[in-house]
Structures are given as structure tokens and as C-alpha cells.
Short mmCIF file of C-alpha atoms in Angstrom, two decimals:
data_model
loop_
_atom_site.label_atom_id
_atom_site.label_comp_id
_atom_site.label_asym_id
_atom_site.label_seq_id
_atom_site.Cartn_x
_atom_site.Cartn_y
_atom_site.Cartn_z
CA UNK A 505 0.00 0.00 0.00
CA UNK A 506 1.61 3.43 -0.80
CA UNK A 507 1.99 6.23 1.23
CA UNK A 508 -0.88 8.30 0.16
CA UNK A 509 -3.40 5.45 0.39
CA UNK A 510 -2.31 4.64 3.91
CA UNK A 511 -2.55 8.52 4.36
CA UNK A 512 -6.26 8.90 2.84
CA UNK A 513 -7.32 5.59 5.00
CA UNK A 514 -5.98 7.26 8.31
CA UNK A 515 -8.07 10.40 7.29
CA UNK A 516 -10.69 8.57 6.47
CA UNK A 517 -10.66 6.74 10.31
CA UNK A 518 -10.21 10.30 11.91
CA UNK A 519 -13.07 11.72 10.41
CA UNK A 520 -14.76 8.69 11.88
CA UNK A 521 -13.71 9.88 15.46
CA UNK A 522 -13.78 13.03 15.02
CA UNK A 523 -16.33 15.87 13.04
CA UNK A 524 -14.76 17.10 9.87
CA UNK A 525 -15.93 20.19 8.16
CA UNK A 526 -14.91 19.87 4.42
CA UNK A 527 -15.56 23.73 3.92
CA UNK A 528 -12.72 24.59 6.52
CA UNK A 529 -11.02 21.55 6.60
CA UNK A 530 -11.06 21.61 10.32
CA UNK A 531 -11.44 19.24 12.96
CA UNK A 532 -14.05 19.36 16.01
CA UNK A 533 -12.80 18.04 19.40
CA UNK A 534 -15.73 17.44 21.25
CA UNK A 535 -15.94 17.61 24.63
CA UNK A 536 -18.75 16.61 26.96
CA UNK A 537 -19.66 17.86 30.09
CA UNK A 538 -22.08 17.89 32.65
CA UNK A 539 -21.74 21.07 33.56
CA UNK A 540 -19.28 24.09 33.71
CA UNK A 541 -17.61 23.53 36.86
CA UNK A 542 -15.89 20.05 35.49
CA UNK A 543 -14.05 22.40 33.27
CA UNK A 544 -12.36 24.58 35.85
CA UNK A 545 -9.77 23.46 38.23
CA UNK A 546 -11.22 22.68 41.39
CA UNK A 547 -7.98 24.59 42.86
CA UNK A 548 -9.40 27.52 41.07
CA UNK A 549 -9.66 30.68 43.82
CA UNK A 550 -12.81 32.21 44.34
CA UNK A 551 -11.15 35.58 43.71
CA UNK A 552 -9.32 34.99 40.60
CA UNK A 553 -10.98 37.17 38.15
CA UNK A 554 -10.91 34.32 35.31
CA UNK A 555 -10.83 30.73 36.54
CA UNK A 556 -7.94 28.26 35.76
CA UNK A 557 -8.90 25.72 33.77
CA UNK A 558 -9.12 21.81 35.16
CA UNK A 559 -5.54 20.35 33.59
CA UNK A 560 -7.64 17.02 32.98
CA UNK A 561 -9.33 19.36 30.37
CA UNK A 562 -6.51 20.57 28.93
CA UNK A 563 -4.60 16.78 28.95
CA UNK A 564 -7.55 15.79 26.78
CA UNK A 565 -7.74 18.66 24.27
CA UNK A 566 -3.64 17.99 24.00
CA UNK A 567 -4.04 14.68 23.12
CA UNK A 568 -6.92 15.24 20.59
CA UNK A 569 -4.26 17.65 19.47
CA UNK A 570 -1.93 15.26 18.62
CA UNK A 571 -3.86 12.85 17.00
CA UNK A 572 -5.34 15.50 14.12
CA UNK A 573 -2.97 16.52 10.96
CA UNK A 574 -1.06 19.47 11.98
CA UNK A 575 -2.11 21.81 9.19
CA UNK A 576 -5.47 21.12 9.80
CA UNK A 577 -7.24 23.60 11.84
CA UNK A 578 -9.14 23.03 15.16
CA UNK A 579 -12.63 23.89 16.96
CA UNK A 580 -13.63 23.28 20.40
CA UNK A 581 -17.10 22.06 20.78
CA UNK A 582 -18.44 22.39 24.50
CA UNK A 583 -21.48 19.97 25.43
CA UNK A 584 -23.05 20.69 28.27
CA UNK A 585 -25.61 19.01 29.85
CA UNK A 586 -26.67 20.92 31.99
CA UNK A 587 -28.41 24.37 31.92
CA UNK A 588 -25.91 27.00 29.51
CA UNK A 589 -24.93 30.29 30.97
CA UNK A 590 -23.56 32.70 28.66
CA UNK A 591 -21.50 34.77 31.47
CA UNK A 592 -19.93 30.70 31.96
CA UNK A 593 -19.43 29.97 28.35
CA UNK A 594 -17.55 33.40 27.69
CA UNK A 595 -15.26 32.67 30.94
CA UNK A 596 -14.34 29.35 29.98
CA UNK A 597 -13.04 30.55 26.57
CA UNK A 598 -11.44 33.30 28.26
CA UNK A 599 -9.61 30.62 30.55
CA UNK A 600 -8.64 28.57 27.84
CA UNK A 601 -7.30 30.77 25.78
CA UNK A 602 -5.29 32.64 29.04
CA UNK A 603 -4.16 29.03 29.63
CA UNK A 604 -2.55 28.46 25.75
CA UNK A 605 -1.37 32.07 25.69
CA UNK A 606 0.76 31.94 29.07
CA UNK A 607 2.17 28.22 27.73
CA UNK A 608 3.13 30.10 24.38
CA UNK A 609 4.52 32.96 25.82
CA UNK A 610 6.67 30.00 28.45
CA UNK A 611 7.31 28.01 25.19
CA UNK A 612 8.98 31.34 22.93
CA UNK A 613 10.82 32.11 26.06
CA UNK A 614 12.48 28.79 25.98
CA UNK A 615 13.22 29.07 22.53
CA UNK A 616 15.12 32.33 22.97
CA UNK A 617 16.80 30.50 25.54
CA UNK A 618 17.68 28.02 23.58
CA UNK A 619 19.40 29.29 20.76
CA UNK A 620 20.99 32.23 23.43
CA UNK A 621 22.60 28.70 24.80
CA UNK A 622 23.46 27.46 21.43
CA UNK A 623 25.35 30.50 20.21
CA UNK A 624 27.47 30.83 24.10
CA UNK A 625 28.14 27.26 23.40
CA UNK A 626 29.19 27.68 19.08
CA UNK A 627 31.40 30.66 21.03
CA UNK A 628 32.90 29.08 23.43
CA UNK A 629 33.86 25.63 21.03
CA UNK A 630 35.36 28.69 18.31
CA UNK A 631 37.59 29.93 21.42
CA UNK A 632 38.49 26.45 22.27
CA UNK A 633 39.45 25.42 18.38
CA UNK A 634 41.40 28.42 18.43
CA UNK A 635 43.10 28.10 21.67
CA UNK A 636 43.84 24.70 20.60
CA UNK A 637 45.21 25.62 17.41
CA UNK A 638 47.66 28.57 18.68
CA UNK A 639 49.49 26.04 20.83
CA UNK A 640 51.41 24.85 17.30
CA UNK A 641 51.26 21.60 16.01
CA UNK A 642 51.14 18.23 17.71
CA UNK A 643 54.84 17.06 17.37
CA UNK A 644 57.45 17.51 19.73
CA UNK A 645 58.15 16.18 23.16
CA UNK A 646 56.20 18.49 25.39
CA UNK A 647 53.96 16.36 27.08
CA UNK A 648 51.43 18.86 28.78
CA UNK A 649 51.54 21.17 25.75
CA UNK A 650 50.15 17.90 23.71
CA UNK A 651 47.66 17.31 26.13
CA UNK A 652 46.35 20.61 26.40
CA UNK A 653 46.23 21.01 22.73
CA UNK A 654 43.86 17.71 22.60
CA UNK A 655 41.98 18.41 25.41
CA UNK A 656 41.55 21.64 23.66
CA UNK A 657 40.16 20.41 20.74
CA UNK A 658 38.11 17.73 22.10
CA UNK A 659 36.35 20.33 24.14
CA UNK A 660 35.67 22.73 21.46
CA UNK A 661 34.30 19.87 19.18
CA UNK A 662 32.02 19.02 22.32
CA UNK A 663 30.27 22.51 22.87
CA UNK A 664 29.85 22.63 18.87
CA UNK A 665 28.41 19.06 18.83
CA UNK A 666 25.63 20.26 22.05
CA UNK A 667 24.99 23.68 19.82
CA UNK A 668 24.30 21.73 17.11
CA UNK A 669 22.06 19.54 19.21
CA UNK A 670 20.32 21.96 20.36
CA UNK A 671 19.52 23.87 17.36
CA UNK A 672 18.44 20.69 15.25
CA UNK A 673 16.76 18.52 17.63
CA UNK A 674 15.10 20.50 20.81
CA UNK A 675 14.33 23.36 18.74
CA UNK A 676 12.07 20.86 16.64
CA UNK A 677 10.25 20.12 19.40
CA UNK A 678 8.98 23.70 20.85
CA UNK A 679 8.60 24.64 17.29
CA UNK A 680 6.02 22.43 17.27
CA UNK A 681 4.60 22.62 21.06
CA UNK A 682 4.54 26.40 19.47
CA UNK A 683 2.48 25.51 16.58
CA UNK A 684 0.15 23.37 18.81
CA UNK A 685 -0.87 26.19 21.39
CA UNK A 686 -0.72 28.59 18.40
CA UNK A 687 -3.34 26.18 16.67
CA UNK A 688 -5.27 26.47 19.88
CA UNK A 689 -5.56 29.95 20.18
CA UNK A 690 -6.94 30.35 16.47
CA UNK A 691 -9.19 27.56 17.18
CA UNK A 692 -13.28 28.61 17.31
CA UNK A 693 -14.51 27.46 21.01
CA UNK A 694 -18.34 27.04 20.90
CA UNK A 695 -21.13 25.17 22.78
CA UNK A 696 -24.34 23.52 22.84
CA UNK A 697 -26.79 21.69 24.53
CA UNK A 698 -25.93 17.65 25.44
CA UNK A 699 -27.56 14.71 25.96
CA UNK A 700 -25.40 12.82 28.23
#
């Protein structure tokens, strides 16, 4: 079976699981409830002026998350069961979308910090290299000269290997945790009456 049939019948499946919407292309993550205080963290103060949201809720909605295509976009389909409340449907999208906005700004934050680590290590490998090349060449007799030269270079080859590692591999990953919350903050939220 080729790639593209395997992709269409794994599309096909989703679309089983979850609603698709041909005219946007988007997925629906449903999510039932039987009322609006199962969506808000039971640690939640009475003061707070927007309620966190329960991290069950957002576990769930991460994991739906994964499982859809990346480029596809998302909605957020509240069922409650219970009687609806407008004033409780408009803080519950405000808390969700506080909740992906603070974990993007945490996420971008650790990308700067990431490549600031990347270039202090790519600097601190050139000064090694160079260090290590300044000392002359490897023959003669001088035993700690030759070992300093080597340890030199050995060092400077480590710190470029961990700011390539870092710039390759962990950077792919909060790209995409990026992408995800981003995909969550452009994603509709919207509710409606349940049967449970």
C-alpha cells in the first residue's frame, strides 16, 4: 500500500472519530460535560478574576491535538448538559485561551533560551578550536603542551556538537509545542446543549 493510500485511510478513520468540516477543513474536538464547573480546576480561587482551567481538560484537548494533521485547523465544541450560561461559556473561553497564551509565551521564552545557549556554546567551542590551534602543532616532546592542545580540541568539538544539538533537535520540538498552542488559540470554542 503506498503512502498516500495509507494517508487517505488514516483520514478517512479520523473523520470517523472526530467531526470534519470539508468547507474549513477543520477538525471538532468534542468535549462533553455535565456542567461548567468540570471544566475549571477545582484549585481555582474564588477571587481569581478568570478561573484556571481543570488540567484534565486541557490533557484531553492535547491529546486530541496530537492525534489531528497538523495543518489542519481546530474547533472546540463544549457539550453541556446541563443548563448554559452565557456569562460561563464566555469565561471558559477566556480561561482557555489565558491558559494556551501563558504556555506560548513559556514556550517562545524557551526558545530564545535556547538558541541564546546554542550560540554561548558555538562561542565558546570557536575559542576552544582556536586556543587549541595557537598552541602549534602536535609534534614535539612536550607532554602537557600535547595534552592541552587535545583536550583543547576535544572540548571545542564538544560545545559545537551540544549547539548543534540543540539547534536541530530540541528546537524541533517547541517549534512544534509552538504551533500546537498557536493552533489552539486560532481555534473557534463554541457550545451547545448535550444529551449525556
Amino acid at each position: 500500500m503506498k503512502w498516500n493510500q495509507r494517508r487517505a485511510v488514516a483520514l478517512e478513520y479520523l473523520r470517523k472519530i472526530y467531526r470534519y468540516d470539508p468547507e474549513t477543513a477543520s477538525y471538532t474536538i468534542d468535549v462533553r460535560l455535565p456542567d461548567y464547573s468540570y471544566a475549571f480546576s477545582q484549585w481555582a480561587h474564588p477571587w481569581e478574576e478568570v478561573p484556571e482551567v481543570n488540567p484534565g481538560l486541557v490533557q484531553y484537548l492535547k491529546e486530541c491535538s496530537d492525534d489531528i494533521p497538523y495543518e489542519a485547523p481546530l474547533q472546540i465544541v463544549f457539550g453541556i448538559e446541563g443548563p448554559r450560561g452565557q456569562a460561563m461559556e464566555r469565561e471558559l473561553s477566556i480561561s482557555i485561551r489565558k491558559y494556551f497564551r501563558y504556555e506560548l509565551f513559556i514556550e517562545r521564552r524557551r526558545l530564545r533560551r535556547l538558541w541564546q545557549r546554542a550560540l554561548h556554546y558555538m562561542a565558546i567551542s570557536v575559542v576552544f578550536l582556536i586556543a587549541g590551534t595557537l598552541l602549534g602543532p602536535e609534534t614535539g616532546d612536550h607532554l602537557v603542551r600535547l595534552t592541552l592542545r587535545q583536550g583543547l580540541n576535544v572540548g571545542g568539538w564538544v560545545f559545537m556538537w551540544e549547539a548543534i544539538h540543540q539547534i536541530t533537535f530540541q528546537q524541533q520540538n517547541l517549534r512544534r509545542t509552538i504551533a500546537d498552542y498557536t493552533r489552539f488559540l486560532d481555534a473557534r470554542i463554541s457550545f451547545e446543549r448535550s444529551e449525556l
